[in-house]
XYZ file of C-alpha atoms in Angstrom:
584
model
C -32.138 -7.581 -4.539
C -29.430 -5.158 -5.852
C -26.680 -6.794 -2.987
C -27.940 -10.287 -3.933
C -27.348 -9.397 -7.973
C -23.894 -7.893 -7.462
C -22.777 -10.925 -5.210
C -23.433 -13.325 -8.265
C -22.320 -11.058 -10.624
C -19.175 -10.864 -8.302
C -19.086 -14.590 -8.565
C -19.210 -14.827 -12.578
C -16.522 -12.288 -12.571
C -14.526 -13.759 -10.364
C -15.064 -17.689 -12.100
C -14.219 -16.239 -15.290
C -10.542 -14.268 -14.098
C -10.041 -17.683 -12.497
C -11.091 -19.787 -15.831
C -8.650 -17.148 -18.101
C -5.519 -17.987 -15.287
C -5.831 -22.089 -15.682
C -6.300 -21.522 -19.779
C -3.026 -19.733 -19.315
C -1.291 -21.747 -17.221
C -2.639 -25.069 -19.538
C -1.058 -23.177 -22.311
C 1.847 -22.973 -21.254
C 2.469 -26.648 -20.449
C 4.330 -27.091 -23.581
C 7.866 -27.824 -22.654
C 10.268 -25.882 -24.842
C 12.864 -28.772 -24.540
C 16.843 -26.665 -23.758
C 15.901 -23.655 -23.832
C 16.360 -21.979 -20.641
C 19.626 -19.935 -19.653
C 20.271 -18.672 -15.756
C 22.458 -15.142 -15.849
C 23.882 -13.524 -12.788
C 26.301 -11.572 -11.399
C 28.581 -12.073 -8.093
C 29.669 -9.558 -5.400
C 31.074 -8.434 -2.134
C 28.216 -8.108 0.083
C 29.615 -5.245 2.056
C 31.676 -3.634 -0.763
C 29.177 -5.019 -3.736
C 32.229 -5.150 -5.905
C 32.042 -8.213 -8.339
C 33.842 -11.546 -6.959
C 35.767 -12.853 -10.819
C 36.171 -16.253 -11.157
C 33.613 -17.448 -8.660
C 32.054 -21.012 -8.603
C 28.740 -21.467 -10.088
C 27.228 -25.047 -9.808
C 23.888 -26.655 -10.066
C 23.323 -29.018 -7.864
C 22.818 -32.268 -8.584
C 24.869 -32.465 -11.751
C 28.264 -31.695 -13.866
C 27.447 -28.318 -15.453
C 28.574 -25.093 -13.634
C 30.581 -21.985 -14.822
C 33.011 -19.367 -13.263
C 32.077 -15.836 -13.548
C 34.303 -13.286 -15.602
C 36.523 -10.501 -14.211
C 32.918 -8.364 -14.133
C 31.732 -10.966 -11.667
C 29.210 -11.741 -14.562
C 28.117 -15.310 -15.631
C 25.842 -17.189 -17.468
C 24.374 -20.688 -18.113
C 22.799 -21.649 -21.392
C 20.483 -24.512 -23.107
C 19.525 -26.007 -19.844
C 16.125 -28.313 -19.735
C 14.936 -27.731 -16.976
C 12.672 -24.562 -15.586
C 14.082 -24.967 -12.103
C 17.285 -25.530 -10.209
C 19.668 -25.671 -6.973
C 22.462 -23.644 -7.394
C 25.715 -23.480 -5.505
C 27.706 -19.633 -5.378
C 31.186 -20.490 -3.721
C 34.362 -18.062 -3.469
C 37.677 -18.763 -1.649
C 36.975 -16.342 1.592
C 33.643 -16.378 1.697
C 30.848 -18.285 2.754
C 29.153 -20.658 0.172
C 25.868 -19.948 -0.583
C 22.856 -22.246 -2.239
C 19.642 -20.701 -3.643
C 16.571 -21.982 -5.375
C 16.391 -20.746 -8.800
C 13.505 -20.804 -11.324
C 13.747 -19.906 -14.877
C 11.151 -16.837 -15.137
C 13.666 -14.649 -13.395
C 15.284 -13.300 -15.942
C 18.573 -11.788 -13.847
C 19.747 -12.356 -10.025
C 22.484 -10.671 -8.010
C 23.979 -12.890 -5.406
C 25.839 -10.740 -2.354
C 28.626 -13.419 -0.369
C 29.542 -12.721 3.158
C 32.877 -12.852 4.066
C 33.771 -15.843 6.298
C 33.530 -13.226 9.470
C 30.479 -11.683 8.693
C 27.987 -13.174 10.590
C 25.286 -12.807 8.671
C 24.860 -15.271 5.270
C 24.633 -14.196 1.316
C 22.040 -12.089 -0.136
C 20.500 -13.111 -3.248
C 18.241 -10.142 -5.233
C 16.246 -11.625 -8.000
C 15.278 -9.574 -10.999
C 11.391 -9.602 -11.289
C 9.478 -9.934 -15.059
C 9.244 -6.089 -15.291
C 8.477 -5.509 -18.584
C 5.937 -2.912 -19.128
C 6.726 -0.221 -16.401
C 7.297 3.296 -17.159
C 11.217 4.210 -17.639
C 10.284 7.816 -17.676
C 8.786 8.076 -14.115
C 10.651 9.590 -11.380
C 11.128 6.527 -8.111
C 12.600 6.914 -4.788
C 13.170 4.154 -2.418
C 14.166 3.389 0.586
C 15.081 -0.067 1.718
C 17.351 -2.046 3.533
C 19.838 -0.766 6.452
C 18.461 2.505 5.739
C 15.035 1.988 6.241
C 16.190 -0.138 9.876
C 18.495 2.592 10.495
C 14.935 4.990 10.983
C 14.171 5.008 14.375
C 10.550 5.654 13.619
C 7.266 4.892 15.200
C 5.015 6.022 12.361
C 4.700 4.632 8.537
C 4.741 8.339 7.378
C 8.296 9.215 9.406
C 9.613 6.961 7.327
C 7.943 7.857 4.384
C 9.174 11.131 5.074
C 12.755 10.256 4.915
C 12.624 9.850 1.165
C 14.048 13.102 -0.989
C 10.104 15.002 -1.647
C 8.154 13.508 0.851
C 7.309 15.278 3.798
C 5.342 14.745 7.157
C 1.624 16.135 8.127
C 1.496 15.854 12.122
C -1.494 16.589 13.833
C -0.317 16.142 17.706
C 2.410 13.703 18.237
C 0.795 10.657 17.825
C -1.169 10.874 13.915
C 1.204 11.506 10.936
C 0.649 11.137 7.276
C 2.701 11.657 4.067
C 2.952 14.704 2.017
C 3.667 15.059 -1.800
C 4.055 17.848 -3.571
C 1.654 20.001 -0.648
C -0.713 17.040 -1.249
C -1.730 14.758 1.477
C -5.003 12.477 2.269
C -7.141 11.240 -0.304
C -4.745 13.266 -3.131
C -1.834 10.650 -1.640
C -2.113 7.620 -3.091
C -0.789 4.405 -0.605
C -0.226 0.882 -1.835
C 0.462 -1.468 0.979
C 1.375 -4.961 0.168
C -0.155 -4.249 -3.498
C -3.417 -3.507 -2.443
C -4.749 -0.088 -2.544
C -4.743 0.599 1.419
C -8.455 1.930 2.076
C -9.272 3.871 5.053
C -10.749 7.280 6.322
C -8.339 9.018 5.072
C -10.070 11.971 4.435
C -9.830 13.481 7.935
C -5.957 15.690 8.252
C -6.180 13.330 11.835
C -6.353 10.246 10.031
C -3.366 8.321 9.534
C -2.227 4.967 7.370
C -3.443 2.249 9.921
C 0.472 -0.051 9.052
C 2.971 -1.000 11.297
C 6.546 0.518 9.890
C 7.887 -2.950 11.143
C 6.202 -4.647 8.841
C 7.513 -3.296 6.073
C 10.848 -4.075 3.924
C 10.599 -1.242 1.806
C 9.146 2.021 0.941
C 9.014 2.947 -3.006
C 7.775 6.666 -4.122
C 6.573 7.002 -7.567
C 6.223 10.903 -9.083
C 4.543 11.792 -12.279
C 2.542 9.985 -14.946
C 3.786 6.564 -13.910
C 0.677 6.581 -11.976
C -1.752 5.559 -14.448
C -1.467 2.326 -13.935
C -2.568 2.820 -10.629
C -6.020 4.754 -10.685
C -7.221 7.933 -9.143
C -6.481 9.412 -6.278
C -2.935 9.706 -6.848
C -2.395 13.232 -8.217
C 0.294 13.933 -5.686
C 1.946 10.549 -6.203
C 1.671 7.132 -4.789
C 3.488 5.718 -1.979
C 4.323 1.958 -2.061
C 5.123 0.076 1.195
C 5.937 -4.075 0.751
C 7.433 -6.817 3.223
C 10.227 -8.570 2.437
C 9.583 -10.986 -0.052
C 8.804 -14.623 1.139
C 11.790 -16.819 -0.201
C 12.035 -20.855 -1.247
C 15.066 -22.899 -0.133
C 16.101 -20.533 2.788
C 16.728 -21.496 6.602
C 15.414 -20.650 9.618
C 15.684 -16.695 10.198
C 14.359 -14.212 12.801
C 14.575 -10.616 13.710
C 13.783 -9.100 17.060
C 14.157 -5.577 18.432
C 13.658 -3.336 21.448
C 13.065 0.534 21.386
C 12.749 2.734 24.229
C 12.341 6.122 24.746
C 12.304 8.759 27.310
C 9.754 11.161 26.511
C 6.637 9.416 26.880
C 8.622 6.734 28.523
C 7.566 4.093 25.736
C 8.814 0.871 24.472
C 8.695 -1.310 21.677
C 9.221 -4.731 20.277
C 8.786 -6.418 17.593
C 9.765 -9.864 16.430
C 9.708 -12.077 12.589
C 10.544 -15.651 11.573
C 10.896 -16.382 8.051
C 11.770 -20.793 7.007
C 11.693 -21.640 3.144
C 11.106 -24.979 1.585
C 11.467 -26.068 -1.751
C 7.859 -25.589 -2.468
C 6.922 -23.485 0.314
C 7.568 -20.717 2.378
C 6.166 -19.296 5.828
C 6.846 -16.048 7.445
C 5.150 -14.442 10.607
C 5.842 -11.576 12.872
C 4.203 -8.967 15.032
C 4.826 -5.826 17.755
C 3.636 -4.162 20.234
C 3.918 -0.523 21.447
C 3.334 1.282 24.775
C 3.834 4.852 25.432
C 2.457 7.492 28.326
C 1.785 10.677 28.086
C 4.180 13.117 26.570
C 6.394 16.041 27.907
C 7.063 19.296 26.838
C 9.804 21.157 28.463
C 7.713 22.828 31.190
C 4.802 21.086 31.389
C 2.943 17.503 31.013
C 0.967 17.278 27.205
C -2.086 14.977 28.820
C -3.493 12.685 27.247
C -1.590 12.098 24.595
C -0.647 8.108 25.235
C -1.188 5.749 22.885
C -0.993 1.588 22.434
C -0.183 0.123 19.544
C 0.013 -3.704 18.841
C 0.685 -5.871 15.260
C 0.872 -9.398 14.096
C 0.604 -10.652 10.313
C 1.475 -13.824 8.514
C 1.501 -14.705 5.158
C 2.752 -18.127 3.039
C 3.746 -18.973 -0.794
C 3.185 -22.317 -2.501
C 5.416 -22.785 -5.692
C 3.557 -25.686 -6.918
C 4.818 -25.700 -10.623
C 7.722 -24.076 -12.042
C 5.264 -20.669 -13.530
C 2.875 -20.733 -10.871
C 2.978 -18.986 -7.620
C 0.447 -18.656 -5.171
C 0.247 -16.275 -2.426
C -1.631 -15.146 1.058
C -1.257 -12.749 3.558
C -3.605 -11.372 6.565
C -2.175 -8.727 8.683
C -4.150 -6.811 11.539
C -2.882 -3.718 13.179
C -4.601 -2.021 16.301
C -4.380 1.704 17.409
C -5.695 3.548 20.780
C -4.327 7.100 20.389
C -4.944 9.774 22.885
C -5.582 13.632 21.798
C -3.979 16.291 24.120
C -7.046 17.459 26.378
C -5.809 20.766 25.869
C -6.903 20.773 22.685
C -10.419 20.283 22.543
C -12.978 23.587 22.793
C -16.446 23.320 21.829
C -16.943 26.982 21.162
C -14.755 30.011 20.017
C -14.229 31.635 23.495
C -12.501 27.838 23.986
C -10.653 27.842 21.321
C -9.064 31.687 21.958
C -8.250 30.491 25.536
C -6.604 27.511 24.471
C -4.493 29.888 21.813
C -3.719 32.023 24.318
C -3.103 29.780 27.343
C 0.581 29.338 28.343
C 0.000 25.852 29.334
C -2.630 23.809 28.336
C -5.982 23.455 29.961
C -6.252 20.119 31.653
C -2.467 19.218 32.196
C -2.193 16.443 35.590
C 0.604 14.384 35.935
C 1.774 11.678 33.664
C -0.058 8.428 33.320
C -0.299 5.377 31.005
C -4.241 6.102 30.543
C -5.795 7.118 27.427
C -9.285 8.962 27.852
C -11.418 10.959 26.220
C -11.118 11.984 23.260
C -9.310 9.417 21.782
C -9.624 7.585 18.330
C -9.411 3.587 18.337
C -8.383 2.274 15.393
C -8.586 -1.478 13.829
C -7.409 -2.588 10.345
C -7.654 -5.967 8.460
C -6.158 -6.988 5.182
C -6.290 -10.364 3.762
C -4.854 -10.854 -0.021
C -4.806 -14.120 -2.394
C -2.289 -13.698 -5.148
C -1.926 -15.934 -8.345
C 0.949 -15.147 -10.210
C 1.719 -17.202 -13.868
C 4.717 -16.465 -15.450
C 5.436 -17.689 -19.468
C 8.621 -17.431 -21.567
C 7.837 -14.051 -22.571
C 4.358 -13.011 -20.552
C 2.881 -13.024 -17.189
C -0.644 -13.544 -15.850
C -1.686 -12.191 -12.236
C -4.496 -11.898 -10.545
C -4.965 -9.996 -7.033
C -7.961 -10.582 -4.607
C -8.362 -7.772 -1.524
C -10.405 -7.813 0.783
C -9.821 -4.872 3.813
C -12.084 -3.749 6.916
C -11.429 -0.808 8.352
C -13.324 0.091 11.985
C -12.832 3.742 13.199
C -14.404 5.291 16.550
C -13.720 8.646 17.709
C -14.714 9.797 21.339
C -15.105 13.057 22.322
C -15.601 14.405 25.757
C -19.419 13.785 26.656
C -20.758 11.491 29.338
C -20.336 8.011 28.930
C -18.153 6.126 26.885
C -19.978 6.436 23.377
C -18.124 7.370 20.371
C -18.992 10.274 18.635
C -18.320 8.387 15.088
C -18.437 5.036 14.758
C -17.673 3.877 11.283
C -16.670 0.350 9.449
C -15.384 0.714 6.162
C -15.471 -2.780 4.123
C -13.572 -3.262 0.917
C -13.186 -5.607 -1.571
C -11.156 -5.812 -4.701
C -9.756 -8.035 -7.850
C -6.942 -6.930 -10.004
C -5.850 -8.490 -12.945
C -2.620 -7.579 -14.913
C -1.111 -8.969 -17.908
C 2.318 -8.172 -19.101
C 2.079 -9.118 -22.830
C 4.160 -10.438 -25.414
C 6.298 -8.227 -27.510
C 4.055 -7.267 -30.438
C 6.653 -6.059 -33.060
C 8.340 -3.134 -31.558
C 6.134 -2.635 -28.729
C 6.275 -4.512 -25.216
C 3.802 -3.337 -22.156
C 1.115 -4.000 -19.953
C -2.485 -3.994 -19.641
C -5.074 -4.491 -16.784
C -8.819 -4.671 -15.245
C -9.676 -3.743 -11.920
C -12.887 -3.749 -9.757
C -13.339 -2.269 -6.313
C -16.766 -2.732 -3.766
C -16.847 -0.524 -0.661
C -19.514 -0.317 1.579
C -19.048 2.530 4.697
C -21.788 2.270 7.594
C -22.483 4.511 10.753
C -22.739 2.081 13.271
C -25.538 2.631 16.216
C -24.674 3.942 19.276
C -23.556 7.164 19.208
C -26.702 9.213 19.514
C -25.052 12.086 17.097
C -25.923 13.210 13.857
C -23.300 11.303 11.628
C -20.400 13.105 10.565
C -20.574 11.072 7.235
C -23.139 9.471 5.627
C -23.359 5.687 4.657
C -22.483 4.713 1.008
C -21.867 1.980 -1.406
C -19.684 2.616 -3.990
C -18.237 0.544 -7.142
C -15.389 1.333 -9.259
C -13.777 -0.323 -12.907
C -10.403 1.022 -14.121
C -8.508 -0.492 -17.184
C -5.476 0.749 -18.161
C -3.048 -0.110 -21.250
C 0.970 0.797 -21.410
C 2.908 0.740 -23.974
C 6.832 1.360 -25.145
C 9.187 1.250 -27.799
C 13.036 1.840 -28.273
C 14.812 2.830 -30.911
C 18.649 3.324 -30.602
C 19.244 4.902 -26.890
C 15.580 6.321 -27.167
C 12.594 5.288 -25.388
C 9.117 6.181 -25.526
C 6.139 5.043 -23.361
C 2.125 5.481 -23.959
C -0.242 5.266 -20.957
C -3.777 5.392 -21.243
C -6.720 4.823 -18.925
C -10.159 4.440 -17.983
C -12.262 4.685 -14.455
C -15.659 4.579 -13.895
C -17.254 5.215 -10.389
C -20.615 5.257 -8.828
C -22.053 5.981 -5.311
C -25.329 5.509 -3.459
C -25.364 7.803 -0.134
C -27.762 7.514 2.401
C -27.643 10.227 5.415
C -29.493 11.708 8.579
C -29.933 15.560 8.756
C -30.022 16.854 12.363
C -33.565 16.575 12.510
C -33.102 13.228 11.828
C -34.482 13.773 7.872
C -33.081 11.132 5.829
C -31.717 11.999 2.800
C -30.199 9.815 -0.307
C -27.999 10.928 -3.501
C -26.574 9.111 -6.217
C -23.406 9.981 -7.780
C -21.701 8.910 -10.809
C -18.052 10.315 -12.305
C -16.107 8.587 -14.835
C -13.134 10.034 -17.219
C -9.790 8.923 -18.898
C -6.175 9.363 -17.834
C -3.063 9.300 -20.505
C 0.709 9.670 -20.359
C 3.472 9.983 -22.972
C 6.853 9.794 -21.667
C 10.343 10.347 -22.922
C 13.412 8.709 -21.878
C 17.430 8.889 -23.831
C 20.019 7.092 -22.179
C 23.298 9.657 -22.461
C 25.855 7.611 -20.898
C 25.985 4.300 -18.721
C 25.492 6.630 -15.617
C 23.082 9.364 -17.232
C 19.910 9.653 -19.030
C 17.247 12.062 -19.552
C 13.385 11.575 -18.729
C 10.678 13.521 -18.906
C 6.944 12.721 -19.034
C 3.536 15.153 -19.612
C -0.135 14.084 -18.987
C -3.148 14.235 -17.361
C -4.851 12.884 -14.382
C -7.893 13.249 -12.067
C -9.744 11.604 -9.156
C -13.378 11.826 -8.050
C -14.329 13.413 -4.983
C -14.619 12.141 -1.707
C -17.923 11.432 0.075
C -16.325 13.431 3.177
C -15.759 16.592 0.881
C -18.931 16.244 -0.298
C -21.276 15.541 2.677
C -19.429 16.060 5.895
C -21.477 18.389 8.111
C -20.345 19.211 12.121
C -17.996 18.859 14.494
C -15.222 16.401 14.321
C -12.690 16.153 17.186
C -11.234 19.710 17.415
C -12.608 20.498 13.578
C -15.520 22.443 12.497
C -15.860 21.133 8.559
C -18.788 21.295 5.726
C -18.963 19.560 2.869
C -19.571 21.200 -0.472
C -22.577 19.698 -0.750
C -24.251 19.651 2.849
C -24.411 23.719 3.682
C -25.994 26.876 3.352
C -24.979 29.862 4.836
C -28.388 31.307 6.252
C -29.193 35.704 6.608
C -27.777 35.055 10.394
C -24.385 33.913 8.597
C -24.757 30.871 10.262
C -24.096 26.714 8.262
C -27.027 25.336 7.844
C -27.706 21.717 6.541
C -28.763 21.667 2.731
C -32.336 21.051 2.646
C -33.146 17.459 2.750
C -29.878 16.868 1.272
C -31.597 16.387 -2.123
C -29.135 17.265 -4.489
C -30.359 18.853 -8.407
C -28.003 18.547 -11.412
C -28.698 22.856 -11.136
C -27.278 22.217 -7.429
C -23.995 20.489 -8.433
């Protein structure tokens, strides 16, 4: 009954963020008749110093503009929200671009006639309402291509602060500040990327092809984006899907010696006027690995990608949005490496070469982890004269088995995490002074052992739900600018686990707490200014650190909640798993 009441309640939430978009977007109907303006400013695409007295045009009509000796220019009282423009420059190659009126501010890069490839055109977003004071990183462009990477958190790791956790050569995941895991925030393609991420040999299930570029964000900035980010969060997006645009694709080949692997990967992009399609995918095959001396077996892995995703531009303020991507993983774990008892693990220390090493091979045995991840996301964005309205529906499955070296071909873990989310987020008016944001968001997991293994799971099943809102604020005074950030989560959890003697026990957990920010930002000079930012922040726990009893690959790890230590020293489960307020 409780699944059955949370699916309609799911429902009358969902009707009603739906409802609150088309009152905005019916509200906005009202044609404010000459008042829109285009600016922009024109420049060398190699050099990105500004082109002056470049051709502007709209298409279609009489009224254009050259830009000034800055390259700047600007077109005022126009009636319409949307447009055709025309950039031309004697030397270069013209360039035309779809243009609607909620971007406030676009940069448009010419080629020169022998550069091969075409114009750029970078389109300010409606931004109001970040944090000024937060400390960003990005990486993007030629060099994020120029990373020679196999691994989302290689790349990661090429921005100033982050670093890399390897465990092996084949599973790799971001560090901030010492922080990694479930204190590491990741946003991939705006969605919070869910997975179990709570195991050091557990890494980000998304294909560095995929993505266009990699954005770190330090400090308090990340109230907006929930718990779980005390180190920072990491955001990874694909290039965005652009109207008006011709035929384009990308296709590479890597190879490499060690491991003898290759890779390729391959995207098409095609814009319309109202429309836009992209698509692209890889695939990666690598043996095992060498050291200098000796073969590291068992450490292949196969890797293979495709996602697709489209954007209708039906009205002038409305976009709307959709994207699946699915990415695959078979990674082998040195044989070497595994021990089930200490004398193992001292031999392995000691061992000059690894137990287990044969000659090199394709195959991937036991243990191994196999790895599947699914995202599908529905965006609706409205954008007014002076607000926008967007709403953000997840939903992510993520299937994890782990084998281990036992007879048969049964995974010792076998879990399916399912999540589904809604965000909504409203940059506001300007109310007097102050301009900001403000937003709702709900999150449903559900994690399940699934049968077959014939172990005592490593993790217990849950369900878990989760509300955050979260307001920010700023104002400016002179060169001065200060920002407010305040928010709320609320979380609950219902876990159900087996003990070894196959006891079943069940918990309930509930944390909830606020999160605020007040930052500080002066701006000194055109090319200096000074930030700084103070606040608070916390997550809740994760059901691994809590419950996780046993063995899992070449880890011996306890939960904080699921051991005693007994007169023989020895872990023993916590009994029935019942757990007292006096017990927490």
């Amino acid at each position: 009954m409780k699944k059955v009441f949370e699916y309609y309640n799911f429902k009358i939430v969902l009707s009603l963020l739906l409802m609150m978009v088309m009152s905005f977007s019916m509200f906005s109907q009202r044609q404010d008749s000459c008042t829109y303006k285009i600016m922009g400013k024109v420049v060398d695409q190699d050099t990105k110093l500004p082109l002056a007295y470049a051709n502007v045009l709209l298409e279609g009509t009489t009224i254009g503009t050259i830009t000034n000796e800055e390259g700047n220019f600007e077109i005022l009282d126009l009636c319409e929200k949307e447009y055709d423009l025309t950039f031309s420059y004697i030397g270069y190659k013209t360039k035309s671009h779809h243009h609607d009126f909620h971007h406030d501010y676009m940069e448009i890069q010419l080629a020169p006639e022998q550069t091969i490839m075409e114009g750029i055109v970078v389109e300010a977003e409606y931004s109001r309402g970040g944090l000024q004071s937060s400390t960003t990183a990005k990486l993007s462009g030629e060099a994020l291509e120029s990373v020679q990477t196999e691994s989302f958190a290689e790349a990661a790791s090429q921005i100033s602060g982050v670093s890399m956790l390897s465990t092996g050569q084949n599973v790799a995941k971001p560090i901030i500040h010492g922080l990694h895991s479930s204190r590491v925030l990741v946003i991939n393609n705006g969605l919070r990327h869910e997975f179990q991420n709570w195991g050091i040999d557990h890494a980000p299930e998304i294909d560095p092809s995929s993505i266009d570029q990699i954005e770190v964000i330090k400090g308090a900035a990340t109230v907006r984006f929930g718990p779980e980010a005390l180190g920072g969060v990491i955001l990874t997006n694909p290039a965005p899907m652009e109207l008006s645009t011709p035929l384009t694709g990308e296709f590479g080949l890597v190879g490499k010696s060690n491991g003898q692997s290759g890779e390729g990967n391959i995207e098409l992009r095609k814009g319309f006027k109202w429309l836009s399609l992209m698509a692209g995918g890889s695939y990666l095959k690598q043996g095992d690995l060498q050291a200098p001396n000796y073969i590291l077996s068992n450490t292949g892995k196969e890797e293979e990608s495709y996602y697709g995703g489209f954007r209708i531009h039906p009205f002038p303020n409305l976009d709307i949005e959709g994207y699946y991507s699915r990415f695959d993983q078979n990674l082998g774990i040195l044989l070497g490496s595994t021990f089930s008892n200490l004398d193992d693990l001292e031999r392995a220390i000691e061992a000059e070469v690894p137990a287990f090493t044969n000659n090199f091979t394709y195959d991937i045995g036991q243990p191994r982890q196999e790895v599947r991840h699914d995202l599908y996301k529905a965006t609706a964005l409205y954008t007014g004269s002076n607000h926008s309205l967007e709403l953000k529906y997840g939903h992510q499955i993520n299937a994890r088995k782990e084998f281990g070296l036992r007879r048969g071909d049964a995974p010792n873990i076998d879990l399916e995490l399912v999540t589904n989310s809604v965000d909504l987020d409203w940059v506001h008016p300007d109310i007097g002074p102050f301009s900001g944001k403000m937003g709702v968001q709900w999150q449903n997991q559900a994690n399940d052992n699934l049968p077959g293994t014939n172990t005592v799971p490593f993790v217990p099943n849950f369900d878990s739900e989760r509300l955050g809102a979260y307001l920010i604020e700023s104002t400016q005074f002179g060169n001065n600018t200060i920002e407010l950030g305040l928010r709320y989560d609320w979380m609950d959890a219902e876990i159900t686990g087996r003990e070894p003697d196959n006891t079943i026990y069940e918990n309930t957990i509930e944390y909830n707490n606020f999160t605020a920010t007040l930052g500080y930002k002066k701006q000194i000079s055109p090319e200096s200014n000074f930030r700084t930012n103070i606040g608070t922040a916390w997550r809740p726990p994760n059901v691994a650190e809590l419950y996780r009893f046993g063995q899992h690959s070449f880890l011996l790890e306890y939960g904080l909640w699921r051991y005693t230590i007994n007169e023989q020293f020895d872990f023993v489960s916590t009994s029935e798993g019942i757990l007292t307020e006096e017990d927490r």
